């Protein structure tokens, strides 16, 4: 035993380790009701009292979308890490390390393949829990890989967004992900692949200003904040007071920016319907797609 | 009234002295030629020394200098028979985004650019160069026009960013920018962008997703303003200099990172002190860039442009 193992290692582990007991209770941000984690899970992270849609973990989202909750994660290639050697009050490399220790994920995106409504699809999901879902080179690479897969296999491409925008710590390299993701998605769209975007809370900044607002069809979750500049930026720089429900999905839909606001319980059947129509294919019966799963039954 | 930046204090002082001397010499018989020459060479040396080691934050201020040549200055100097075109055909005309048809060195082109304006009233009318959705939709319209008639596109980038206002949001600012990027990446005609001052985030890349990106030596390009970055990551507004440093936003950085193809040098003391050679030099670089892209078929151009971005810094 030495100071290394007695002192330094426990300290490091304390930083890295996640709490052994996850929070069992969650307060609904909409109505302050306390909800037990099992109840929340069963209800797809939607408050049963007020209908508030809480953020959904990436794995739960993929389970919800893919038939029988079954999908395969795509292994994403590594990207340059912290090429700017960015440092604010903390090093970016340190922020990345902490975010990874917190989440098991390498960055703020997961790409999965599988069947949705019996139709092979590729889905990219942004993870707001990982540095606010911010888009740097890794998220850009994930989108590009998903779009390339879609184009190659002629499969629909689905993007589920939740992001504060571009990742500041990657500076201009994150801004370059705007044209980068748009280029990849355009290639897939021109190859005839449907591109569906599901906008969840919140989707702002460089993500809305690129691939998130370019879906052939755009679905949004109730209450999701969708916009370019965040509300605080608008208030502070322009000094304008914000109207009621400003940038909320329902309002954004009324203003013509998305096609439909869909409650989470209806998300999968809506997606399946849209994909069936766009491909002029059959509408599978609910049994074929695992639609009668318990989660949906509970909500209904 | 000449506008001096904070760090130009000693230079301003010297230039003030020179003016004073000249003023005096008009009234008396004093021979001040020698003294003026001495002060002038001193000023030149000081300018050289100051501008040789500008910090990224000081560079940002030079890039924003109100006397710096703006888009319409380049249009005036380089584009003949310019015909401005207005409107997005949906909502309005955005004076922060100028555009039109013109002739550049014997070929017709479509010109686009952010315009900040110079006098106060003009700056207000142009919303300080911060375009609203109408501006980006007008850009989309003009790029499609260029595509239809196979005219090269030249864009001048000079904006703090897209306007973050309530109305802009309600009319789909994000979608307008995304469509502009998509259009940049879909037109079968050459696009060359010149970042002449501030390249502010999405509002800049909306018209700068181009075949070639040229940058003036004292221009900047960034995902967020140093002030904005400081207020979010440092949680204070007075760390803009540290943020500017960390963001790596200078023209030299852009060249190193592969974002810009060419850095166009500026005279000592910046383009605002001596615009003419800069206007001419931008013309030469534009000519070179356009000539290299001309004659390629539309599909090849689009494929190469998309590939350039898709493969950007891919391992």
Short mmCIF file of C-alpha atoms in Angstrom, two decimals, chain B residues 18-299:
data_model
loop_
_atom_site.label_atom_id
_atom_site.label_comp_id
_atom_site.label_asym_id
_atom_site.label_seq_id
_atom_site.Cartn_x
_atom_site.Cartn_y
_atom_site.Cartn_z
CA UNK B 18 0.81 65.19 -36.50
CA UNK B 19 -2.58 66.79 -37.14
CA UNK B 20 -1.86 69.52 -34.60
CA UNK B 21 1.48 70.32 -36.23
CA UNK B 22 -0.08 70.49 -39.67
CA UNK B 23 -2.73 72.78 -38.31
CA UNK B 24 -0.12 75.03 -36.74
CA UNK B 25 2.00 75.17 -39.87
CA UNK B 26 -0.92 76.64 -41.74
CA UNK B 27 -0.93 79.60 -39.39
CA UNK B 28 2.79 80.31 -39.09
CA UNK B 29 6.01 80.03 -41.04
CA UNK B 30 7.36 77.24 -38.87
CA UNK B 31 9.11 74.57 -40.86
CA UNK B 32 7.61 71.39 -39.54
CA UNK B 33 8.24 69.04 -42.44
CA UNK B 34 11.03 67.29 -40.63
CA UNK B 35 9.11 66.98 -37.41
CA UNK B 36 6.06 65.56 -39.20
CA UNK B 37 8.18 63.06 -41.10
CA UNK B 38 9.80 61.96 -37.85
CA UNK B 39 6.44 61.49 -36.16
CA UNK B 40 5.05 59.69 -39.19
CA UNK B 41 7.82 57.15 -39.29
CA UNK B 42 7.40 56.69 -35.55
CA UNK B 43 3.68 56.08 -36.04
CA UNK B 44 4.37 53.59 -38.79
CA UNK B 45 6.79 51.70 -36.59
CA UNK B 46 4.34 51.70 -33.72
CA UNK B 47 1.56 50.46 -35.99
CA UNK B 48 3.82 47.72 -37.25
CA UNK B 49 4.75 46.67 -33.75
CA UNK B 50 1.18 46.80 -32.47
CA UNK B 51 -0.37 44.95 -35.39
CA UNK B 52 2.38 42.34 -35.48
CA UNK B 53 1.29 40.98 -32.13
CA UNK B 54 -2.42 41.57 -31.84
CA UNK B 55 -4.14 39.25 -29.40
CA UNK B 56 -7.18 37.34 -30.70
CA UNK B 57 -9.44 39.71 -28.77
CA UNK B 58 -7.74 42.77 -30.29
CA UNK B 59 -8.08 41.14 -33.71
CA UNK B 60 -11.79 40.70 -33.06
CA UNK B 61 -12.03 44.43 -32.48
CA UNK B 62 -10.15 45.18 -35.70
CA UNK B 63 -12.51 42.81 -37.53
CA UNK B 64 -15.42 44.84 -36.16
CA UNK B 65 -13.84 48.23 -36.87
CA UNK B 66 -16.55 50.56 -38.19
CA UNK B 67 -14.24 51.99 -40.87
CA UNK B 68 -13.33 48.58 -42.27
CA UNK B 69 -14.46 48.03 -45.86
CA UNK B 70 -17.92 46.49 -45.86
CA UNK B 71 -19.70 44.33 -48.44
CA UNK B 72 -20.98 47.32 -50.42
CA UNK B 73 -17.44 48.76 -50.56
CA UNK B 74 -16.26 45.55 -52.22
CA UNK B 75 -19.26 45.58 -54.54
CA UNK B 76 -18.51 49.19 -55.45
CA UNK B 77 -14.85 48.48 -56.14
CA UNK B 78 -15.08 45.08 -57.83
CA UNK B 79 -18.51 44.61 -59.39
CA UNK B 80 -19.56 46.46 -62.52
CA UNK B 81 -23.12 47.17 -63.58
CA UNK B 82 -24.37 45.98 -60.22
CA UNK B 83 -28.11 45.40 -60.06
CA UNK B 84 -29.33 44.99 -56.47
CA UNK B 85 -32.20 42.53 -56.00
CA UNK B 86 -34.55 42.62 -53.04
CA UNK B 87 -36.90 40.46 -51.06
CA UNK B 88 -37.55 36.89 -50.05
CA UNK B 89 -40.97 36.71 -51.80
CA UNK B 90 -42.50 35.56 -48.49
CA UNK B 91 -42.31 38.33 -45.97
CA UNK B 92 -39.97 41.19 -46.64
CA UNK B 93 -36.70 42.73 -47.65
CA UNK B 94 -33.83 42.43 -45.20
CA UNK B 95 -31.32 45.26 -45.50
CA UNK B 96 -28.77 43.31 -43.44
CA UNK B 97 -28.36 40.93 -46.39
CA UNK B 98 -27.53 42.57 -49.69
CA UNK B 99 -27.49 40.78 -52.99
CA UNK B 100 -27.84 41.15 -56.68
CA UNK B 101 -26.45 40.58 -60.14
CA UNK B 102 -23.26 42.10 -61.40
CA UNK B 103 -20.23 41.64 -63.54
CA UNK B 104 -16.93 40.59 -62.05
CA UNK B 105 -14.01 40.73 -64.49
CA UNK B 106 -16.12 40.16 -67.57
CA UNK B 107 -18.36 37.41 -66.17
CA UNK B 108 -21.80 37.86 -64.64
CA UNK B 109 -22.11 36.72 -61.04
CA UNK B 110 -24.59 36.66 -58.18
CA UNK B 111 -23.30 38.64 -55.21
CA UNK B 112 -24.46 38.10 -51.63
CA UNK B 113 -23.28 39.61 -48.40
CA UNK B 114 -24.02 40.91 -44.93
CA UNK B 115 -23.95 44.68 -44.78
CA UNK B 116 -23.45 46.41 -41.43
CA UNK B 117 -23.80 49.97 -42.68
CA UNK B 118 -21.68 52.89 -41.54
CA UNK B 119 -23.56 55.96 -40.28
CA UNK B 120 -25.85 55.44 -37.31
CA UNK B 121 -29.12 55.63 -39.22
CA UNK B 122 -27.77 53.30 -41.86
CA UNK B 123 -26.50 50.86 -39.24
CA UNK B 124 -29.94 50.76 -37.66
CA UNK B 125 -31.62 50.27 -41.04
CA UNK B 126 -29.29 47.38 -41.72
CA UNK B 127 -29.81 45.97 -38.22
CA UNK B 128 -26.01 46.13 -37.72
CA UNK B 129 -25.57 43.36 -40.26
CA UNK B 130 -27.61 40.83 -38.32
CA UNK B 131 -29.96 39.21 -40.80
CA UNK B 132 -33.43 37.92 -40.03
CA UNK B 133 -35.04 34.89 -41.72
CA UNK B 134 -36.02 37.11 -44.66
CA UNK B 135 -32.35 37.77 -45.31
CA UNK B 136 -31.44 34.09 -45.42
CA UNK B 137 -34.49 33.29 -47.56
CA UNK B 138 -33.48 36.03 -49.94
CA UNK B 139 -30.00 34.47 -50.06
CA UNK B 140 -31.61 31.11 -50.89
CA UNK B 141 -33.63 32.75 -53.65
CA UNK B 142 -30.58 34.41 -55.19
CA UNK B 143 -28.48 31.25 -54.96
CA UNK B 144 -31.21 29.36 -56.82
CA UNK B 145 -31.26 32.12 -59.41
CA UNK B 146 -27.50 31.68 -59.82
CA UNK B 147 -27.98 27.93 -60.17
CA UNK B 148 -30.68 28.35 -62.82
CA UNK B 149 -28.56 30.63 -64.97
CA UNK B 150 -25.23 29.00 -64.14
CA UNK B 151 -23.73 32.14 -62.63
CA UNK B 152 -20.94 31.85 -60.06
CA UNK B 153 -21.79 33.04 -56.54
CA UNK B 154 -19.57 35.39 -54.56
CA UNK B 155 -20.49 35.95 -50.92
CA UNK B 156 -19.05 38.47 -48.48
CA UNK B 157 -19.35 37.51 -44.82
CA UNK B 158 -19.50 40.22 -42.19
CA UNK B 159 -21.95 39.61 -39.35
CA UNK B 160 -21.98 39.30 -35.60
CA UNK B 161 -24.53 36.55 -36.18
CA UNK B 162 -28.14 35.94 -37.12
CA UNK B 163 -30.50 38.28 -35.28
CA UNK B 164 -31.78 36.74 -32.02
CA UNK B 165 -35.16 38.46 -31.85
CA UNK B 166 -38.69 37.33 -31.08
CA UNK B 167 -39.98 38.01 -34.60
CA UNK B 168 -36.98 36.32 -36.19
CA UNK B 169 -37.64 33.23 -34.08
CA UNK B 170 -41.33 33.21 -34.91
CA UNK B 171 -40.58 33.37 -38.61
CA UNK B 172 -38.17 30.44 -38.38
CA UNK B 173 -34.65 31.79 -38.05
CA UNK B 174 -33.16 28.32 -37.59
CA UNK B 175 -34.99 26.87 -40.58
CA UNK B 176 -33.98 29.82 -42.75
CA UNK B 177 -30.30 29.32 -41.89
CA UNK B 178 -30.53 25.56 -42.38
CA UNK B 179 -32.12 26.06 -45.81
CA UNK B 180 -29.41 28.54 -46.75
CA UNK B 181 -26.72 26.00 -45.82
CA UNK B 182 -28.58 23.31 -47.76
CA UNK B 183 -28.81 25.59 -50.79
CA UNK B 184 -25.09 26.46 -50.61
CA UNK B 185 -24.43 22.72 -50.71
CA UNK B 186 -26.81 22.04 -53.59
CA UNK B 187 -26.24 24.66 -56.28
CA UNK B 188 -24.37 23.46 -59.35
CA UNK B 189 -22.35 26.61 -59.78
CA UNK B 190 -19.10 27.76 -58.10
CA UNK B 191 -19.40 29.48 -54.71
CA UNK B 192 -16.55 31.51 -53.27
CA UNK B 193 -16.91 33.18 -49.87
CA UNK B 194 -14.76 35.95 -48.49
CA UNK B 195 -14.82 36.60 -44.76
CA UNK B 196 -14.12 40.32 -44.70
CA UNK B 197 -14.79 41.15 -41.06
CA UNK B 198 -16.78 39.14 -38.56
CA UNK B 199 -17.76 35.58 -39.32
CA UNK B 200 -20.38 35.13 -36.63
CA UNK B 201 -21.57 31.54 -36.24
CA UNK B 202 -24.64 30.14 -38.05
CA UNK B 203 -25.48 33.50 -39.55
CA UNK B 204 -22.10 33.45 -41.29
CA UNK B 205 -21.84 29.83 -42.37
CA UNK B 206 -25.34 30.17 -43.87
CA UNK B 207 -23.75 31.91 -46.87
CA UNK B 208 -20.22 30.56 -46.47
CA UNK B 209 -20.62 26.81 -47.04
CA UNK B 210 -18.59 27.27 -50.16
CA UNK B 211 -16.14 25.69 -52.58
CA UNK B 212 -13.45 28.13 -51.49
CA UNK B 213 -13.32 30.21 -48.34
CA UNK B 214 -11.00 33.22 -48.33
CA UNK B 215 -10.32 35.25 -45.22
CA UNK B 216 -8.86 38.68 -44.71
CA UNK B 217 -5.89 38.70 -42.35
CA UNK B 218 -7.70 40.65 -39.65
CA UNK B 219 -11.06 38.95 -39.92
CA UNK B 220 -12.38 36.39 -37.44
CA UNK B 221 -14.62 33.33 -37.73
CA UNK B 222 -16.21 31.70 -34.73
CA UNK B 223 -18.99 29.49 -33.43
CA UNK B 224 -19.88 32.12 -30.81
CA UNK B 225 -18.73 35.64 -29.99
CA UNK B 226 -15.95 35.86 -27.39
CA UNK B 227 -18.35 37.81 -25.15
CA UNK B 228 -21.06 35.17 -25.46
CA UNK B 229 -18.59 32.36 -24.85
CA UNK B 230 -17.17 34.13 -21.78
CA UNK B 231 -20.60 34.71 -20.29
CA UNK B 232 -21.51 31.04 -20.67
CA UNK B 233 -18.26 29.24 -19.87
CA UNK B 234 -16.58 31.76 -17.57
CA UNK B 235 -19.90 33.10 -16.24
CA UNK B 236 -18.60 36.64 -16.55
CA UNK B 237 -18.48 39.21 -19.32
CA UNK B 238 -14.96 40.43 -18.64
CA UNK B 239 -13.18 37.30 -19.86
CA UNK B 240 -13.80 37.94 -23.54
CA UNK B 241 -10.06 38.12 -24.16
CA UNK B 242 -9.54 34.68 -22.64
CA UNK B 243 -12.48 33.31 -24.62
CA UNK B 244 -11.18 34.82 -27.86
CA UNK B 245 -7.86 33.13 -27.20
CA UNK B 246 -9.44 29.75 -26.44
CA UNK B 247 -11.84 29.80 -29.39
CA UNK B 248 -9.02 30.04 -31.96
CA UNK B 249 -10.89 32.41 -34.24
CA UNK B 250 -8.17 34.19 -36.22
CA UNK B 251 -7.61 33.89 -39.97
CA UNK B 252 -4.30 32.16 -39.29
CA UNK B 253 -6.11 29.62 -37.09
CA UNK B 254 -8.70 29.01 -39.81
CA UNK B 255 -5.98 28.31 -42.34
CA UNK B 256 -4.25 25.90 -39.94
CA UNK B 257 -7.49 24.12 -39.09
CA UNK B 258 -8.45 23.75 -42.74
CA UNK B 259 -11.52 26.00 -42.53
CA UNK B 260 -10.14 28.72 -44.80
CA UNK B 261 -8.22 28.05 -48.01
CA UNK B 262 -6.45 31.37 -48.29
CA UNK B 263 -5.57 34.25 -45.99
CA UNK B 264 -5.49 37.61 -47.80
CA UNK B 265 -2.90 39.93 -46.22
CA UNK B 266 -3.86 43.44 -45.09
CA UNK B 267 -1.64 46.53 -45.02
CA UNK B 268 0.02 47.46 -41.73
CA UNK B 269 -2.59 48.88 -39.41
CA UNK B 270 -5.49 47.02 -41.00
CA UNK B 271 -7.84 47.38 -43.98
CA UNK B 272 -9.62 50.33 -42.36
CA UNK B 273 -6.44 52.49 -42.55
CA UNK B 274 -5.81 51.76 -46.19
CA UNK B 275 -8.75 50.11 -47.96
CA UNK B 276 -7.69 50.44 -51.61
CA UNK B 277 -4.99 47.78 -51.75
CA UNK B 278 -7.29 45.42 -49.82
CA UNK B 279 -10.16 45.89 -52.25
CA UNK B 280 -7.79 45.20 -55.15
CA UNK B 281 -6.21 42.22 -53.47
CA UNK B 282 -9.59 40.64 -52.71
CA UNK B 283 -10.44 41.08 -56.40
CA UNK B 284 -7.28 39.23 -57.44
CA UNK B 285 -7.91 36.37 -55.02
CA UNK B 286 -11.54 36.08 -56.08
CA UNK B 287 -10.47 35.92 -59.71
CA UNK B 288 -8.00 33.12 -58.98
CA UNK B 289 -10.53 31.14 -56.97
CA UNK B 290 -13.33 31.51 -59.52
CA UNK B 291 -11.12 30.70 -62.49
CA UNK B 292 -10.05 27.45 -60.87
CA UNK B 293 -13.69 26.40 -60.38
CA UNK B 294 -15.09 27.44 -63.72
CA UNK B 295 -15.89 24.91 -66.41
CA UNK B 296 -16.68 22.09 -63.99
CA UNK B 297 -20.01 20.41 -64.50
CA UNK B 298 -22.68 21.02 -61.85
CA UNK B 299 -22.73 17.47 -60.45
#
